Amino acid sequence: MNKTTAVYPGSFDPLTIGHEDIVRRSLRIVDRLIVAVAETATQSKSGLFSIDERVDLIREVFADEPRVEATSFSGLLVDFAQGREARVIIRGLRAVSDFEYEFQMALMNRSLWPEVEVLFMAPATRHTFLSSSLVREVGRLGGDVTDFVSPGVKTRMDRAFGRTAGE
Ligand code: PNS
């Protein structure tokens, strides 16, 4: 039987527990999942971690999950997915406000590569308010991000903001 490989692309700056939830849900449907950090995001954002740091964090969080691969890509997502023979793209959809941008991207990606299918996954309700940009801002302003990211991600965020763990 053919194995299904999917790509879960994003900025992941940083990976939140909302992303983790989408990864674990996706693994119920696909055999292998490539979590791919985009070097070129479609929307401009001020970054916290380098691309390599983001990939490292994803690897660390899913170290116990052999079906997950973390990597980065440059250029078009569809070119990367095609090169990895991944015909499924996973995106998390938190709210109606995500829909327009996601729908545009899905249709653009499919017109660039007609064989690709974009699968939208709904996160657990308790994660629907989470976004990397809000988590970055809360962390930057000294708020507690314990509930929003894995412990390893929190440690790295504390370090990036010049705080020692538990401070
Ligand atoms: O987590 P994000 O920032 O919402 O993810 C957006 C991402 C990385 C999926 C999107 O910017 C992307 O696919 N970038 C790669 C370049 C590309 O293919 N652009 C055309 C998208 S239709």
mmCIF file of C-alpha atoms and ligand atoms in Angstrom:
data_model
loop_
_atom_site.group_PDB
_atom_site.id
_atom_site.type_symbol
_atom_site.label_atom_id
_atom_site.label_comp_id
_atom_site.label_asym_id
_atom_site.label_seq_id
_atom_site.Cartn_x
_atom_site.Cartn_y
_atom_site.Cartn_z
ATOM 1 C CA MET A 1 0.000 0.000 0.000
ATOM 2 C CA ASN A 2 1.266 3.488 -0.821
ATOM 3 C CA LYS A 3 2.214 5.544 2.203
ATOM 4 C CA THR A 4 0.778 9.031 2.478
ATOM 5 C CA THR A 5 3.287 11.757 3.131
ATOM 6 C CA ALA A 6 2.048 15.223 4.015
ATOM 7 C CA VAL A 7 3.757 18.549 4.491
ATOM 8 C CA TYR A 8 2.765 20.804 7.348
ATOM 9 C CA PRO A 9 4.311 24.154 6.386
ATOM 10 C CA GLY A 10 4.522 27.299 8.446
ATOM 11 C CA SER A 11 6.675 29.902 10.110
ATOM 12 C CA PHE A 12 6.598 28.113 13.492
ATOM 13 C CA ASP A 13 8.207 31.060 15.267
ATOM 14 C CA PRO A 14 7.861 29.427 17.692
ATOM 15 C CA LEU A 15 6.064 26.073 17.557
ATOM 16 C CA THR A 16 3.069 26.334 19.910
ATOM 17 C CA ILE A 17 1.022 23.588 21.542
ATOM 18 C CA GLY A 18 -1.629 24.445 18.931
ATOM 19 C CA HIS A 19 0.819 23.377 16.199
ATOM 20 C CA GLU A 20 1.688 20.263 18.213
ATOM 21 C CA ASP A 21 -1.983 19.395 18.376
ATOM 22 C CA ILE A 22 -2.318 19.701 14.593
ATOM 23 C CA VAL A 23 0.748 17.482 14.092
ATOM 24 C CA ARG A 24 -0.639 14.754 16.351
ATOM 25 C CA ARG A 25 -4.068 14.928 14.726
ATOM 26 C CA SER A 26 -2.492 14.732 11.258
ATOM 27 C CA LEU A 27 -0.613 11.580 12.234
ATOM 28 C CA ARG A 28 -3.976 9.855 12.641
ATOM 29 C CA ILE A 29 -4.567 10.390 8.934
ATOM 30 C CA VAL A 30 -1.181 10.342 7.209
ATOM 31 C CA ASP A 31 1.767 7.967 7.501
ATOM 32 C CA ARG A 32 4.548 10.550 7.486
ATOM 33 C CA LEU A 33 4.508 14.239 8.208
ATOM 34 C CA ILE A 34 7.144 16.733 7.176
ATOM 35 C CA VAL A 35 6.944 19.803 9.380
ATOM 36 C CA ALA A 36 8.526 22.376 7.104
ATOM 37 C CA VAL A 37 9.687 25.794 8.244
ATOM 38 C CA ALA A 38 9.382 28.297 5.404
ATOM 39 C CA GLU A 39 12.389 30.514 4.835
ATOM 40 C CA THR A 40 10.100 32.841 2.905
ATOM 41 C CA ALA A 41 6.802 33.548 4.600
ATOM 42 C CA THR A 42 4.033 34.981 2.436
ATOM 43 C CA GLN A 43 3.129 37.556 5.105
ATOM 44 C CA SER A 44 5.959 39.643 6.576
ATOM 45 C CA LYS A 45 6.575 39.052 10.267
ATOM 46 C CA SER A 46 9.214 40.118 12.751
ATOM 47 C CA GLY A 47 11.023 36.977 13.816
ATOM 48 C CA LEU A 48 12.220 35.629 17.136
ATOM 49 C CA PHE A 49 14.143 32.458 16.259
ATOM 50 C CA SER A 50 16.336 31.713 13.254
ATOM 51 C CA ILE A 51 15.047 29.128 10.793
ATOM 52 C CA ASP A 52 17.560 26.560 12.114
ATOM 53 C CA GLU A 53 16.512 27.187 15.705
ATOM 54 C CA ARG A 54 12.856 26.670 14.797
ATOM 55 C CA VAL A 55 13.685 23.386 13.049
ATOM 56 C CA ASP A 56 15.747 22.266 16.079
ATOM 57 C CA LEU A 57 12.870 23.012 18.432
ATOM 58 C CA ILE A 58 10.414 21.037 16.292
ATOM 59 C CA ARG A 59 12.865 18.112 16.191
ATOM 60 C CA GLU A 60 13.235 18.266 19.946
ATOM 61 C CA VAL A 61 9.485 18.331 20.597
ATOM 62 C CA PHE A 62 8.822 15.376 18.265
ATOM 63 C CA ALA A 63 11.952 13.406 19.132
ATOM 64 C CA ASP A 64 9.717 10.500 20.220
ATOM 65 C CA GLU A 65 7.768 10.460 16.954
ATOM 66 C CA PRO A 66 9.681 8.744 14.103
ATOM 67 C CA ARG A 67 6.944 9.597 11.602
ATOM 68 C CA VAL A 68 7.638 13.315 11.964
ATOM 69 C CA GLU A 69 10.487 14.981 10.115
ATOM 70 C CA ALA A 70 11.410 18.611 10.731
ATOM 71 C CA THR A 71 13.146 20.589 8.048
ATOM 72 C CA SER A 72 13.169 23.954 6.323
ATOM 73 C CA PHE A 73 12.555 24.936 2.722
ATOM 74 C CA SER A 74 13.120 27.931 0.509
ATOM 75 C CA GLY A 75 11.117 28.936 -2.536
ATOM 76 C CA LEU A 76 7.635 27.766 -3.307
ATOM 77 C CA LEU A 77 5.876 25.356 -0.987
ATOM 78 C CA VAL A 78 4.479 23.338 -3.900
ATOM 79 C CA ASP A 79 7.969 22.850 -5.346
ATOM 80 C CA PHE A 80 9.190 21.570 -2.003
ATOM 81 C CA ALA A 81 6.161 19.281 -1.584
ATOM 82 C CA GLN A 82 6.503 17.946 -5.119
ATOM 83 C CA GLY A 83 10.219 17.261 -4.586
ATOM 84 C CA ARG A 84 9.351 15.241 -1.489
ATOM 85 C CA GLU A 85 6.437 13.485 -3.250
ATOM 86 C CA ALA A 86 4.036 14.823 -0.663
ATOM 87 C CA ARG A 87 0.659 15.382 -2.269
ATOM 88 C CA VAL A 88 -1.035 16.596 0.873
ATOM 89 C CA ILE A 89 -0.532 19.955 2.559
ATOM 90 C CA ILE A 90 -1.849 20.327 6.094
ATOM 91 C CA ARG A 91 -2.914 23.665 7.517
ATOM 92 C CA GLY A 92 -4.576 24.385 10.834
ATOM 93 C CA LEU A 93 -7.702 26.522 10.731
ATOM 94 C CA ARG A 94 -8.493 28.227 14.007
ATOM 95 C CA ALA A 95 -11.286 30.599 13.157
ATOM 96 C CA VAL A 96 -13.261 32.124 10.308
ATOM 97 C CA SER A 97 -10.712 34.942 10.280
ATOM 98 C CA ASP A 98 -8.064 32.462 9.065
ATOM 99 C CA PHE A 99 -10.260 31.259 6.277
ATOM 100 C CA GLU A 100 -9.809 33.864 3.546
ATOM 101 C CA TYR A 101 -6.002 33.818 3.596
ATOM 102 C CA GLU A 102 -5.895 30.039 3.862
ATOM 103 C CA PHE A 103 -8.405 29.550 1.062
ATOM 104 C CA GLN A 104 -6.470 31.894 -1.223
ATOM 105 C CA MET A 105 -3.229 30.063 -0.512
ATOM 106 C CA ALA A 106 -4.851 26.652 -1.002
ATOM 107 C CA LEU A 107 -6.256 27.607 -4.395
ATOM 108 C CA MET A 108 -3.012 29.273 -5.476
ATOM 109 C CA ASN A 109 -1.039 26.208 -4.446
ATOM 110 C CA ARG A 110 -3.429 23.948 -6.304
ATOM 111 C CA SER A 111 -3.271 26.023 -9.445
ATOM 112 C CA LEU A 112 0.527 25.788 -9.279
ATOM 113 C CA TRP A 113 0.404 22.022 -8.710
ATOM 114 C CA PRO A 114 -3.020 20.526 -9.576
ATOM 115 C CA GLU A 115 -2.259 17.191 -7.911
ATOM 116 C CA VAL A 116 -1.870 18.640 -4.441
ATOM 117 C CA GLU A 117 -4.658 18.504 -1.868
ATOM 118 C CA VAL A 118 -4.836 20.954 1.005
ATOM 119 C CA LEU A 119 -6.295 19.553 4.194
ATOM 120 C CA PHE A 120 -7.540 21.967 6.851
ATOM 121 C CA MET A 121 -7.453 20.643 10.377
ATOM 122 C CA ALA A 122 -9.351 22.118 13.314
ATOM 123 C CA PRO A 123 -7.337 22.314 16.522
ATOM 124 C CA ALA A 124 -8.651 21.430 19.981
ATOM 125 C CA THR A 125 -11.062 24.184 21.070
ATOM 126 C CA ARG A 126 -8.773 25.240 23.906
ATOM 127 C CA HIS A 127 -6.067 26.141 21.358
ATOM 128 C CA THR A 128 -8.160 28.197 18.970
ATOM 129 C CA PHE A 129 -6.923 31.536 20.337
ATOM 130 C CA LEU A 130 -3.248 30.606 20.077
ATOM 131 C CA SER A 131 -0.889 32.103 17.540
ATOM 132 C CA SER A 132 2.892 32.286 17.393
ATOM 133 C CA SER A 133 2.770 36.066 17.034
ATOM 134 C CA LEU A 134 0.732 36.484 20.243
ATOM 135 C CA VAL A 135 2.955 34.022 22.096
ATOM 136 C CA ARG A 136 6.029 35.964 20.934
ATOM 137 C CA GLU A 137 4.508 39.217 22.109
ATOM 138 C CA VAL A 138 3.443 37.839 25.494
ATOM 139 C CA GLY A 139 6.925 36.387 25.995
ATOM 140 C CA ARG A 140 8.644 39.565 24.869
ATOM 141 C CA LEU A 141 6.611 41.612 27.343
ATOM 142 C CA GLY A 142 7.396 39.322 30.258
ATOM 143 C CA GLY A 143 4.166 37.265 30.333
ATOM 144 C CA ASP A 144 4.091 33.587 31.213
ATOM 145 C CA VAL A 145 3.955 31.357 28.123
ATOM 146 C CA THR A 146 4.037 28.035 30.007
ATOM 147 C CA ASP A 147 0.533 27.083 28.870
ATOM 148 C CA PHE A 148 1.181 27.891 25.227
ATOM 149 C CA VAL A 149 4.454 26.180 24.318
ATOM 150 C CA SER A 150 6.400 23.027 25.239
ATOM 151 C CA PRO A 151 8.890 23.293 28.108
ATOM 152 C CA GLY A 152 11.868 23.169 25.703
ATOM 153 C CA VAL A 153 10.422 26.011 23.638
ATOM 154 C CA LYS A 154 9.784 28.047 26.783
ATOM 155 C CA THR A 155 13.379 27.595 27.925
ATOM 156 C CA ARG A 156 14.639 28.828 24.570
ATOM 157 C CA MET A 157 12.220 31.754 24.641
ATOM 158 C CA ASP A 158 13.390 32.747 28.132
ATOM 159 C CA ARG A 159 16.959 32.629 26.890
ATOM 160 C CA ALA A 160 16.114 34.660 23.789
ATOM 161 C CA PHE A 161 14.501 37.323 25.965
ATOM 162 C CA GLY A 162 17.490 37.361 28.310
ATOM 163 C CA ARG A 163 15.722 35.676 31.209
ATOM 164 C CA THR A 164 16.837 32.595 33.079
ATOM 165 C CA ALA A 165 14.279 29.775 33.542
ATOM 166 C CA GLY A 166 11.861 30.313 36.424
ATOM 167 C CA GLU A 167 12.645 34.014 36.702
HETATM 168 O O1 PNS B 1 2.709 29.959 9.576
HETATM 169 P P1 PNS B 1 2.423 30.856 8.402
HETATM 170 O O2 PNS B 1 3.374 32.040 8.410
HETATM 171 O O3 PNS B 1 0.981 31.259 8.317
HETATM 172 O O4 PNS B 1 2.753 29.996 7.099
HETATM 173 C C1 PNS B 1 2.641 30.553 5.816
HETATM 174 C C2 PNS B 1 3.393 29.686 4.795
HETATM 175 C C3 PNS B 1 4.800 29.444 5.236
HETATM 176 C C4 PNS B 1 2.680 28.343 4.663
HETATM 177 C C5 PNS B 1 3.379 30.423 3.433
HETATM 178 O O5 PNS B 1 3.913 31.692 3.616
HETATM 179 C C6 PNS B 1 4.178 29.685 2.355
HETATM 180 O O6 PNS B 1 3.734 28.685 1.844
HETATM 181 N N1 PNS B 1 5.406 30.191 2.048
HETATM 182 C C7 PNS B 1 6.274 29.590 1.076
HETATM 183 C C8 PNS B 1 6.329 30.422 -0.214
HETATM 184 C C9 PNS B 1 5.142 30.118 -1.089
HETATM 185 O O7 PNS B 1 4.949 29.007 -1.560
HETATM 186 N N2 PNS B 1 4.303 31.147 -1.297
HETATM 187 C C10 PNS B 1 3.088 31.024 -2.082
HETATM 188 C C11 PNS B 1 1.937 30.606 -1.192
HETATM 189 S S1 PNS B 1 0.427 30.436 -2.069
#
